[in-house]
PDB file of C-alpha atoms and ligand atoms in Angstrom:
ATOM      1  CA  MET A 429      99.237 138.180 112.508  1.00 70.00           C
ATOM      2  CA  ALA A 430     102.161 135.878 112.979  1.00 91.00           C
ATOM      3  CA  GLU A 431     105.822 135.238 112.569  1.00 96.00           C
ATOM      4  CA  LEU A 432     106.863 133.507 109.326  1.00 98.00           C
ATOM      5  CA  ILE A 433     109.848 131.195 109.254  1.00 98.00           C
ATOM      6  CA  LEU A 434     111.448 129.491 106.271  1.00 98.00           C
ATOM      7  CA  LYS A 435     113.994 126.796 107.080  1.00 98.00           C
ATOM      8  CA  ALA A 436     116.278 125.401 104.384  1.00 98.00           C
ATOM      9  CA  LEU A 437     113.439 125.805 101.931  1.00 98.00           C
ATOM     10  CA  LYS A 438     114.134 124.251  98.562  1.00 98.00           C
ATOM     11  CA  LYS A 439     112.273 123.881  95.297  1.00 98.00           C
ATOM     12  CA  VAL A 440     113.426 121.843  92.357  1.00 98.00           C
ATOM     13  CA  TYR A 441     110.981 121.799  89.450  1.00 97.00           C
ATOM     14  CA  THR A 442     110.873 118.482  87.617  1.00 93.00           C
ATOM     15  CA  GLN A 443     113.290 118.509  84.688  1.00 89.00           C
ATOM     16  CA  ALA A 444     115.069 121.624  85.932  1.00 89.00           C
ATOM     17  CA  GLN A 445     118.840 121.280  86.310  1.00 88.00           C
ATOM     18  CA  SER A 446     119.237 123.685  89.206  1.00 94.00           C
ATOM     19  CA  PRO A 447     116.892 124.471  92.091  1.00 97.00           C
ATOM     20  CA  ALA A 448     114.547 127.453  91.658  1.00 98.00           C
ATOM     21  CA  VAL A 449     114.958 128.092  95.388  1.00 98.00           C
ATOM     22  CA  ASP A 450     117.877 126.658  97.324  1.00 98.00           C
ATOM     23  CA  GLN A 451     118.285 126.296 101.108  1.00 98.00           C
ATOM     24  CA  LEU A 452     116.421 129.502 101.871  1.00 98.00           C
ATOM     25  CA  ASN A 453     116.420 130.561 105.517  1.00 98.00           C
ATOM     26  CA  LEU A 454     114.334 133.571 106.509  1.00 98.00           C
ATOM     27  CA  ALA A 455     112.742 134.635 109.776  1.00 98.00           C
ATOM     28  CA  VAL A 456     110.129 137.340 109.348  1.00 98.00           C
ATOM     29  CA  ARG A 457     108.952 138.907 112.587  1.00 98.00           C
ATOM     30  CA  ASP A 458     105.343 139.260 113.555  1.00 97.00           C
ATOM     31  CA  GLY A 459     104.097 142.444 111.905  1.00 97.00           C
ATOM     32  CA  GLU A 460     107.238 142.967 109.874  1.00 98.00           C
ATOM     33  CA  PHE A 461     107.199 144.051 106.219  1.00 97.00           C
ATOM     34  CA  ILE A 462     109.868 142.402 104.097  1.00 98.00           C
ATOM     35  CA  ALA A 463     110.671 142.473 100.394  1.00 98.00           C
ATOM     36  CA  LEU A 464     112.000 139.619  98.278  1.00 98.00           C
ATOM     37  CA  LEU A 465     114.156 141.448  95.771  1.00 98.00           C
ATOM     38  CA  GLY A 466     116.083 140.129  92.799  1.00 97.00           C
ATOM     39  CA  PRO A 467     116.176 139.830  89.035  1.00 96.00           C
ATOM     40  CA  SER A 468     113.593 137.986  86.991  1.00 95.00           C
ATOM     41  CA  GLY A 469     113.846 134.217  87.444  1.00 96.00           C
ATOM     42  CA  CYS A 470     115.699 134.305  90.794  1.00 98.00           C
ATOM     43  CA  GLY A 471     112.961 132.394  92.632  1.00 98.00           C
ATOM     44  CA  LYS A 472     110.865 135.131  94.256  1.00 98.00           C
ATOM     45  CA  SER A 473     107.462 133.999  93.025  1.00 96.00           C
ATOM     46  CA  THR A 474     108.309 130.357  93.649  1.00 97.00           C
ATOM     47  CA  THR A 475     109.113 131.242  97.259  1.00 98.00           C
ATOM     48  CA  LEU A 476     105.854 133.138  97.661  1.00 97.00           C
ATOM     49  CA  ARG A 477     103.836 130.374  96.032  1.00 95.00           C
ATOM     50  CA  MET A 478     105.361 127.803  98.387  1.00 97.00           C
ATOM     51  CA  ILE A 479     104.442 129.966 101.386  1.00 97.00           C
ATOM     52  CA  ALA A 480     100.909 130.256 100.013  1.00 95.00           C
ATOM     53  CA  GLY A 481     100.680 126.524  99.389  1.00 95.00           C
ATOM     54  CA  LEU A 482     100.200 126.897  95.632  1.00 93.00           C
ATOM     55  CA  GLU A 483     103.481 125.115  94.928  1.00 95.00           C
ATOM     56  CA  SER A 484     104.805 121.981  96.595  1.00 96.00           C
ATOM     57  CA  VAL A 485     107.993 122.116  98.652  1.00 97.00           C
ATOM     58  CA  THR A 486     110.906 119.878  97.637  1.00 97.00           C
ATOM     59  CA  SER A 487     112.453 120.065 101.104  1.00 98.00           C
ATOM     60  CA  GLY A 488     112.641 122.353 104.103  1.00 98.00           C
ATOM     61  CA  GLU A 489     110.061 123.902 106.405  1.00 98.00           C
ATOM     62  CA  ILE A 490     107.531 126.705 106.347  1.00 98.00           C
ATOM     63  CA  ARG A 491     106.215 127.845 109.714  1.00 98.00           C
ATOM     64  CA  ILE A 492     103.518 130.419 110.281  1.00 97.00           C
ATOM     65  CA  GLY A 493     102.946 131.425 113.890  1.00 94.00           C
ATOM     66  CA  ASN A 494     105.181 128.542 114.950  1.00 88.00           C
ATOM     67  CA  LYS A 495     103.011 126.004 113.159  1.00 95.00           C
ATOM     68  CA  LEU A 496     104.426 123.823 110.398  1.00 97.00           C
ATOM     69  CA  VAL A 497     102.209 124.491 107.379  1.00 97.00           C
ATOM     70  CA  ASN A 498     104.009 122.458 104.682  1.00 97.00           C
ATOM     71  CA  ASP A 499     101.103 120.068 104.355  1.00 95.00           C
ATOM     72  CA  LEU A 500      98.243 122.469 104.963  1.00 96.00           C
ATOM     73  CA  HIS A 501      95.810 123.402 102.204  1.00 94.00           C
ATOM     74  CA  PRO A 502      96.273 127.015 100.988  1.00 90.00           C
ATOM     75  CA  LYS A 503      92.982 128.111 102.513  1.00 85.00           C
ATOM     76  CA  ASP A 504      93.984 126.777 105.930  1.00 90.00           C
ATOM     77  CA  ARG A 505      97.295 128.636 106.116  1.00 93.00           C
ATOM     78  CA  GLY A 506      95.879 132.027 107.018  1.00 91.00           C
ATOM     79  CA  VAL A 507      97.631 133.748 104.144  1.00 94.00           C
ATOM     80  CA  GLY A 508      96.225 136.492 101.928  1.00 91.00           C
ATOM     81  CA  LEU A 509      97.491 136.707  98.370  1.00 88.00           C
ATOM     82  CA  ALA A 510      97.580 139.481  95.864  1.00 87.00           C
ATOM     83  CA  PHE A 511      99.324 138.145  92.798  1.00 79.00           C
ATOM     84  CA  GLU A 512     100.187 139.983  89.643  1.00 65.00           C
ATOM     85  CA  ASN A 513      98.030 137.721  87.529  1.00 62.00           C
ATOM     86  CA  TYR A 514      95.543 136.671  90.142  1.00 62.00           C
ATOM     87  CA  ALA A 515      92.499 137.763  88.204  1.00 78.00           C
ATOM     88  CA  LEU A 516      89.247 138.957  89.701  1.00 89.00           C
ATOM     89  CA  TYR A 517      86.193 136.931  88.690  1.00 91.00           C
ATOM     90  CA  PRO A 518      84.725 138.912  85.772  1.00 92.00           C
ATOM     91  CA  PRO A 519      81.060 137.970  86.273  1.00 95.00           C
ATOM     92  CA  LEU A 520      81.060 139.061  89.917  1.00 95.00           C
ATOM     93  CA  LYS A 521      80.713 142.596  91.220  1.00 97.00           C
ATOM     94  CA  VAL A 522      83.606 143.884  93.276  1.00 97.00           C
ATOM     95  CA  ARG A 523      81.573 143.334  96.440  1.00 97.00           C
ATOM     96  CA  ASP A 524      81.116 139.649  95.593  1.00 96.00           C
ATOM     97  CA  ASN A 525      84.728 139.264  94.552  1.00 95.00           C
ATOM     98  CA  LEU A 526      85.661 140.455  98.034  1.00 95.00           C
ATOM     99  CA  ALA A 527      83.063 138.281  99.747  1.00 96.00           C
ATOM    100  CA  PHE A 528      83.869 135.128  97.783  1.00 91.00           C
ATOM    101  CA  ASN A 529      86.504 133.677 100.103  1.00 84.00           C
ATOM    102  CA  LEU A 530      84.607 134.656 103.225  1.00 90.00           C
ATOM    103  CA  ARG A 531      81.548 132.833 101.921  1.00 92.00           C
ATOM    104  CA  ALA A 532      83.718 129.819 101.129  1.00 86.00           C
ATOM    105  CA  HIS A 533      84.764 129.914 104.782  1.00 84.00           C
ATOM    106  CA  GLY A 534      81.160 129.881 105.901  1.00 89.00           C
ATOM    107  CA  LEU A 535      81.055 133.312 107.534  1.00 91.00           C
ATOM    108  CA  ALA A 536      77.596 134.722 108.257  1.00 95.00           C
ATOM    109  CA  ALA A 537      76.258 137.172 105.669  1.00 95.00           C
ATOM    110  CA  LYS A 538      76.085 140.014 108.175  1.00 96.00           C
ATOM    111  CA  GLU A 539      79.711 139.610 109.206  1.00 95.00           C
ATOM    112  CA  ILE A 540      80.753 139.346 105.545  1.00 96.00           C
ATOM    113  CA  ASN A 541      79.035 142.634 104.718  1.00 96.00           C
ATOM    114  CA  ARG A 542      80.606 144.304 107.710  1.00 94.00           C
ATOM    115  CA  ARG A 543      84.105 143.196 106.726  1.00 93.00           C
ATOM    116  CA  VAL A 544      83.682 144.038 103.053  1.00 96.00           C
ATOM    117  CA  ASP A 545      82.477 147.534 103.924  1.00 94.00           C
ATOM    118  CA  GLU A 546      85.306 148.006 106.370  1.00 89.00           C
ATOM    119  CA  ILE A 547      88.063 146.979 103.943  1.00 90.00           C
ATOM    120  CA  ALA A 548      86.422 149.027 101.177  1.00 92.00           C
ATOM    121  CA  ARG A 549      86.579 152.098 103.407  1.00 88.00           C
ATOM    122  CA  THR A 550      90.196 151.388 104.290  1.00 82.00           C
ATOM    123  CA  LEU A 551      91.251 151.055 100.652  1.00 82.00           C
ATOM    124  CA  GLN A 552      88.882 153.763  99.486  1.00 85.00           C
ATOM    125  CA  ILE A 553      87.033 151.612  96.984  1.00 92.00           C
ATOM    126  CA  GLN A 554      83.495 152.042  98.360  1.00 95.00           C
ATOM    127  CA  GLU A 555      82.253 153.557  95.124  1.00 97.00           C
ATOM    128  CA  LEU A 556      83.514 150.507  93.205  1.00 97.00           C
ATOM    129  CA  LEU A 557      81.645 147.843  95.156  1.00 97.00           C
ATOM    130  CA  ASP A 558      78.765 147.507  92.721  1.00 97.00           C
ATOM    131  CA  LEU A 559      80.892 147.559  89.571  1.00 97.00           C
ATOM    132  CA  LYS A 560      82.210 144.549  87.705  1.00 96.00           C
ATOM    133  CA  PRO A 561      85.972 144.155  87.137  1.00 94.00           C
ATOM    134  CA  ALA A 562      85.732 145.121  83.452  1.00 94.00           C
ATOM    135  CA  ALA A 563      84.646 148.614  84.483  1.00 95.00           C
ATOM    136  CA  LEU A 564      87.750 149.206  86.622  1.00 93.00           C
ATOM    137  CA  SER A 565      91.003 150.940  85.712  1.00 89.00           C
ATOM    138  CA  SER A 566      94.205 148.999  86.365  1.00 83.00           C
ATOM    139  CA  GLY A 567      94.872 151.032  89.504  1.00 83.00           C
ATOM    140  CA  GLN A 568      91.395 150.266  90.792  1.00 88.00           C
ATOM    141  CA  LYS A 569      91.870 146.581  90.011  1.00 89.00           C
ATOM    142  CA  GLN A 570      95.073 146.529  92.026  1.00 86.00           C
ATOM    143  CA  ARG A 571      93.286 148.126  94.968  1.00 87.00           C
ATOM    144  CA  VAL A 572      90.494 145.570  94.766  1.00 92.00           C
ATOM    145  CA  ASN A 573      93.069 142.808  94.478  1.00 90.00           C
ATOM    146  CA  MET A 574      94.707 144.028  97.636  1.00 87.00           C
ATOM    147  CA  ALA A 575      91.382 144.420  99.410  1.00 91.00           C
ATOM    148  CA  ARG A 576      90.552 140.833  98.516  1.00 92.00           C
ATOM    149  CA  ALA A 577      93.820 139.669 100.037  1.00 90.00           C
ATOM    150  CA  MET A 578      93.276 141.663 103.227  1.00 88.00           C
ATOM    151  CA  VAL A 579      89.582 141.075 103.831  1.00 90.00           C
ATOM    152  CA  ARG A 580      90.277 137.654 105.300  1.00 85.00           C
ATOM    153  CA  ARG A 581      92.538 139.246 107.904  1.00 86.00           C
ATOM    154  CA  PRO A 582      95.424 136.977 107.028  1.00 91.00           C
ATOM    155  CA  SER A 583      98.228 136.088 109.417  1.00 91.00           C
ATOM    156  CA  VAL A 584     100.586 136.716 106.538  1.00 96.00           C
ATOM    157  CA  LEU A 585      99.975 138.962 103.546  1.00 95.00           C
ATOM    158  CA  LEU A 586     101.759 137.973 100.322  1.00 95.00           C
ATOM    159  CA  LEU A 587     102.068 140.475  97.482  1.00 94.00           C
ATOM    160  CA  ASP A 588     103.665 139.442  94.189  1.00 93.00           C
ATOM    161  CA  GLU A 589     104.640 142.516  92.148  1.00 90.00           C
ATOM    162  CA  PRO A 590     101.278 144.117  92.953  1.00 84.00           C
ATOM    163  CA  LEU A 591     102.259 147.426  91.383  1.00 83.00           C
ATOM    164  CA  SER A 592     104.098 146.237  88.310  1.00 79.00           C
ATOM    165  CA  HIS A 593     101.405 147.027  85.740  1.00 73.00           C
ATOM    166  CA  LEU A 594     100.766 150.559  86.929  1.00 78.00           C
ATOM    167  CA  ASP A 595     102.126 153.807  85.585  1.00 81.00           C
ATOM    168  CA  ALA A 596     104.761 155.608  87.636  1.00 85.00           C
ATOM    169  CA  ARG A 597     102.384 158.058  89.284  1.00 84.00           C
ATOM    170  CA  LEU A 598      99.909 155.407  90.409  1.00 81.00           C
ATOM    171  CA  ARG A 599     102.726 153.194  91.575  1.00 86.00           C
ATOM    172  CA  VAL A 600     103.998 155.883  93.918  1.00 88.00           C
ATOM    173  CA  GLU A 601     100.461 156.582  95.108  1.00 84.00           C
ATOM    174  CA  LEU A 602      99.690 152.936  95.875  1.00 84.00           C
ATOM    175  CA  ARG A 603     103.085 152.466  97.495  1.00 88.00           C
ATOM    176  CA  THR A 604     102.182 155.189  99.961  1.00 88.00           C
ATOM    177  CA  GLU A 605      98.814 153.529 100.458  1.00 84.00           C
ATOM    178  CA  ILE A 606     100.367 150.142 101.170  1.00 88.00           C
ATOM    179  CA  LYS A 607     102.749 151.733 103.627  1.00 90.00           C
ATOM    180  CA  ARG A 608      99.869 153.463 105.430  1.00 88.00           C
ATOM    181  CA  LEU A 609      97.795 150.273 105.526  1.00 86.00           C
ATOM    182  CA  HIS A 610     100.687 148.330 106.945  1.00 91.00           C
ATOM    183  CA  ALA A 611     101.283 150.930 109.639  1.00 91.00           C
ATOM    184  CA  GLU A 612      97.605 150.648 110.519  1.00 87.00           C
ATOM    185  CA  GLN A 613      97.017 146.914 110.304  1.00 85.00           C
ATOM    186  CA  ARG A 614     100.493 145.463 110.935  1.00 91.00           C
ATOM    187  CA  PHE A 615      99.989 142.388 108.779  1.00 92.00           C
ATOM    188  CA  THR A 616     103.176 140.362 108.535  1.00 96.00           C
ATOM    189  CA  THR A 617     103.881 141.127 104.885  1.00 97.00           C
ATOM    190  CA  VAL A 618     106.097 139.720 102.143  1.00 98.00           C
ATOM    191  CA  ILE A 619     106.230 141.687  98.920  1.00 96.00           C
ATOM    192  CA  VAL A 620     107.966 140.371  95.812  1.00 96.00           C
ATOM    193  CA  THR A 621     109.584 142.936  93.556  1.00 95.00           C
ATOM    194  CA  HIS A 622     112.426 143.317  91.083  1.00 93.00           C
ATOM    195  CA  ASP A 623     112.393 147.075  91.703  1.00 93.00           C
ATOM    196  CA  GLN A 624     115.002 148.104  94.259  1.00 94.00           C
ATOM    197  CA  LEU A 625     113.360 151.498  94.836  1.00 92.00           C
ATOM    198  CA  GLU A 626     110.083 149.826  95.668  1.00 93.00           C
ATOM    199  CA  ALA A 627     111.808 147.473  98.103  1.00 96.00           C
ATOM    200  CA  MET A 628     113.715 150.348  99.708  1.00 94.00           C
ATOM    201  CA  ALA A 629     110.559 152.450 100.027  1.00 93.00           C
ATOM    202  CA  LEU A 630     108.370 149.768 101.556  1.00 95.00           C
ATOM    203  CA  ALA A 631     110.274 147.162 103.474  1.00 97.00           C
ATOM    204  CA  ASP A 632     111.617 146.985 107.014  1.00 97.00           C
ATOM    205  CA  ARG A 633     114.109 144.448 105.691  1.00 98.00           C
ATOM    206  CA  ILE A 634     115.041 143.297 102.210  1.00 98.00           C
ATOM    207  CA  ALA A 635     115.947 139.740 101.222  1.00 98.00           C
ATOM    208  CA  VAL A 636     118.076 139.950  98.102  1.00 98.00           C
ATOM    209  CA  MET A 637     118.020 136.774  96.011  1.00 98.00           C
ATOM    210  CA  ASN A 638     119.986 135.583  93.023  1.00 98.00           C
ATOM    211  CA  GLU A 639     119.583 132.253  91.204  1.00 97.00           C
ATOM    212  CA  GLY A 640     117.494 130.814  94.014  1.00 98.00           C
ATOM    213  CA  VAL A 641     120.015 131.711  96.712  1.00 98.00           C
ATOM    214  CA  LEU A 642     119.615 134.344  99.428  1.00 98.00           C
ATOM    215  CA  GLN A 643     122.428 136.895  99.168  1.00 98.00           C
ATOM    216  CA  GLN A 644     121.632 139.221 102.065  1.00 98.00           C
ATOM    217  CA  PHE A 645     118.760 139.887 104.453  1.00 98.00           C
ATOM    218  CA  ASP A 646     118.938 143.232 106.197  1.00 98.00           C
ATOM    219  CA  THR A 647     117.490 146.740 106.461  1.00 98.00           C
ATOM    220  CA  PRO A 648     117.394 148.854 103.292  1.00 97.00           C
ATOM    221  CA  LEU A 649     120.134 151.063 104.689  1.00 96.00           C
ATOM    222  CA  GLU A 650     122.466 148.167 105.492  1.00 96.00           C
ATOM    223  CA  VAL A 651     121.852 146.432 102.175  1.00 97.00           C
ATOM    224  CA  PHE A 652     122.518 149.678 100.352  1.00 95.00           C
ATOM    225  CA  ASN A 653     125.497 150.870 102.379  1.00 95.00           C
ATOM    226  CA  HIS A 654     127.061 147.517 103.223  1.00 96.00           C
ATOM    227  CA  PRO A 655     126.222 145.069 100.449  1.00 97.00           C
ATOM    228  CA  ALA A 656     127.271 141.534 101.337  1.00 97.00           C
ATOM    229  CA  ASN A 657     128.794 140.845  97.936  1.00 97.00           C
ATOM    230  CA  GLU A 658     129.239 142.172  94.426  1.00 97.00           C
ATOM    231  CA  PHE A 659     125.918 140.922  93.240  1.00 97.00           C
ATOM    232  CA  VAL A 660     124.030 142.897  95.892  1.00 97.00           C
ATOM    233  CA  ALA A 661     126.161 145.981  95.276  1.00 96.00           C
ATOM    234  CA  GLY A 662     125.530 145.749  91.543  1.00 95.00           C
ATOM    235  CA  PHE A 663     121.816 145.102  91.849  1.00 94.00           C
ATOM    236  CA  LEU A 664     121.179 147.897  94.347  1.00 90.00           C
ATOM    237  CA  GLY A 665     123.511 150.260  92.612  1.00 82.00           C
ATOM    238  CA  GLU A 666     121.802 150.070  89.255  1.00 59.00           C
TER     239      GLU A 666
HETATM  240  P1  ADP B1128     110.908 135.248  89.826  1.00 84.67           P
HETATM  241  O1  ADP B1128     109.553 135.345  90.445  1.00 84.67           O
HETATM  242  O2  ADP B1128     112.013 135.689  90.736  1.00 84.67           O
HETATM  243  O3  ADP B1128     110.995 135.932  88.505  1.00 84.67           O
HETATM  244  P2  ADP B1128     110.301 132.418  89.581  1.00 84.67           P
HETATM  245  O4  ADP B1128     110.142 131.950  90.981  1.00 84.67           O
HETATM  246  O5  ADP B1128     109.071 132.638  88.806  1.00 84.67           O
HETATM  247  O6  ADP B1128     111.247 133.698  89.547  1.00 84.67           O
HETATM  248  O7  ADP B1128     111.181 131.356  88.788  1.00 84.67           O
HETATM  249  C1  ADP B1128     112.387 130.804  89.322  1.00 84.67           C
HETATM  250  C2  ADP B1128     112.913 129.758  88.353  1.00 84.67           C
HETATM  251  O8  ADP B1128     112.024 128.646  88.307  1.00 84.67           O
HETATM  252  C3  ADP B1128     113.055 130.242  86.915  1.00 84.67           C
HETATM  253  O9  ADP B1128     114.191 129.623  86.361  1.00 84.67           O
HETATM  254  C4  ADP B1128     111.781 129.747  86.259  1.00 84.67           C
HETATM  255  O10 ADP B1128     111.999 129.508  84.889  1.00 84.67           O
HETATM  256  C5  ADP B1128     111.536 128.442  86.995  1.00 84.67           C
HETATM  257  N1  ADP B1128     110.098 128.130  87.094  1.00 84.67           N
HETATM  258  C6  ADP B1128     109.135 128.916  87.620  1.00 84.67           C
HETATM  259  N2  ADP B1128     107.934 128.321  87.596  1.00 84.67           N
HETATM  260  C7  ADP B1128     108.138 127.097  87.016  1.00 84.67           C
HETATM  261  C8  ADP B1128     107.282 125.992  86.708  1.00 84.67           C
HETATM  262  N3  ADP B1128     105.989 126.015  86.993  1.00 84.67           N
HETATM  263  N4  ADP B1128     107.853 124.894  86.127  1.00 84.67           N
HETATM  264  C9  ADP B1128     109.182 124.870  85.863  1.00 84.67           C
HETATM  265  N5  ADP B1128     110.024 125.867  86.127  1.00 84.67           N
HETATM  266  C10 ADP B1128     109.530 126.975  86.701  1.00 84.67           C
HETATM  267 MG1   MG B1129     107.824 136.421  89.719  1.00 84.67          MG
END
């Protein structure tokens, strides 16, 4: 676990007229759970992908646990990712999907099995371990996706709209699950969502973004009761 700091982070895609993310400053405390909230296209996923190292940074700094990670390979950043479209490998059983990254890191087989079993218990997916992804429901896939992100014991857990493809009932159920897991494991967590209720329900603090620019970063209560500007008021008030 670690503190995550973004300093004047900026992303300009080639051929884009305006930055996707502009001068973003955020300090996420060790163990804190924050949400990046805003409408589609406001730069949430770009921010997350830069933190993960899947997207280059135009300028600014990303620090994890006080270490500058701008130039580190994604696998050396200590981040765990569960992305909306981050597909499981279809030919591999759930167990091997979970073990894949640990194997790539050269962990001993015994330790890998121990960790996979432990995370499977935590996320209550033990009975899925010997199935292949095609046999899973979308809710089960999301659980496995999250297990895969957590099994590496990341310093920072990054979730990009992990609940967006689920029906309302499952979404509420998994929300509760995520909340419980966070209380238990205290991963420093950044969740991306365009759903203000989800952000309010999950996050210690919410970073509201619009057109690549941070509008407000505060507790759900403050953001809701004392919006910094009209955009925040409008977006939360929907
Ligand atoms: P969000 O996740 O908040 O919906 P994104 O971070 O995906 O927003 O996108 C922010 C902006 O950057 C949008 O205008 C989007 O069109 C643009 N964008 C995203 N990815 C790319 C890309 N790979 N190349 C060019 N433009 C992109
Ligand atoms: Mg997105």
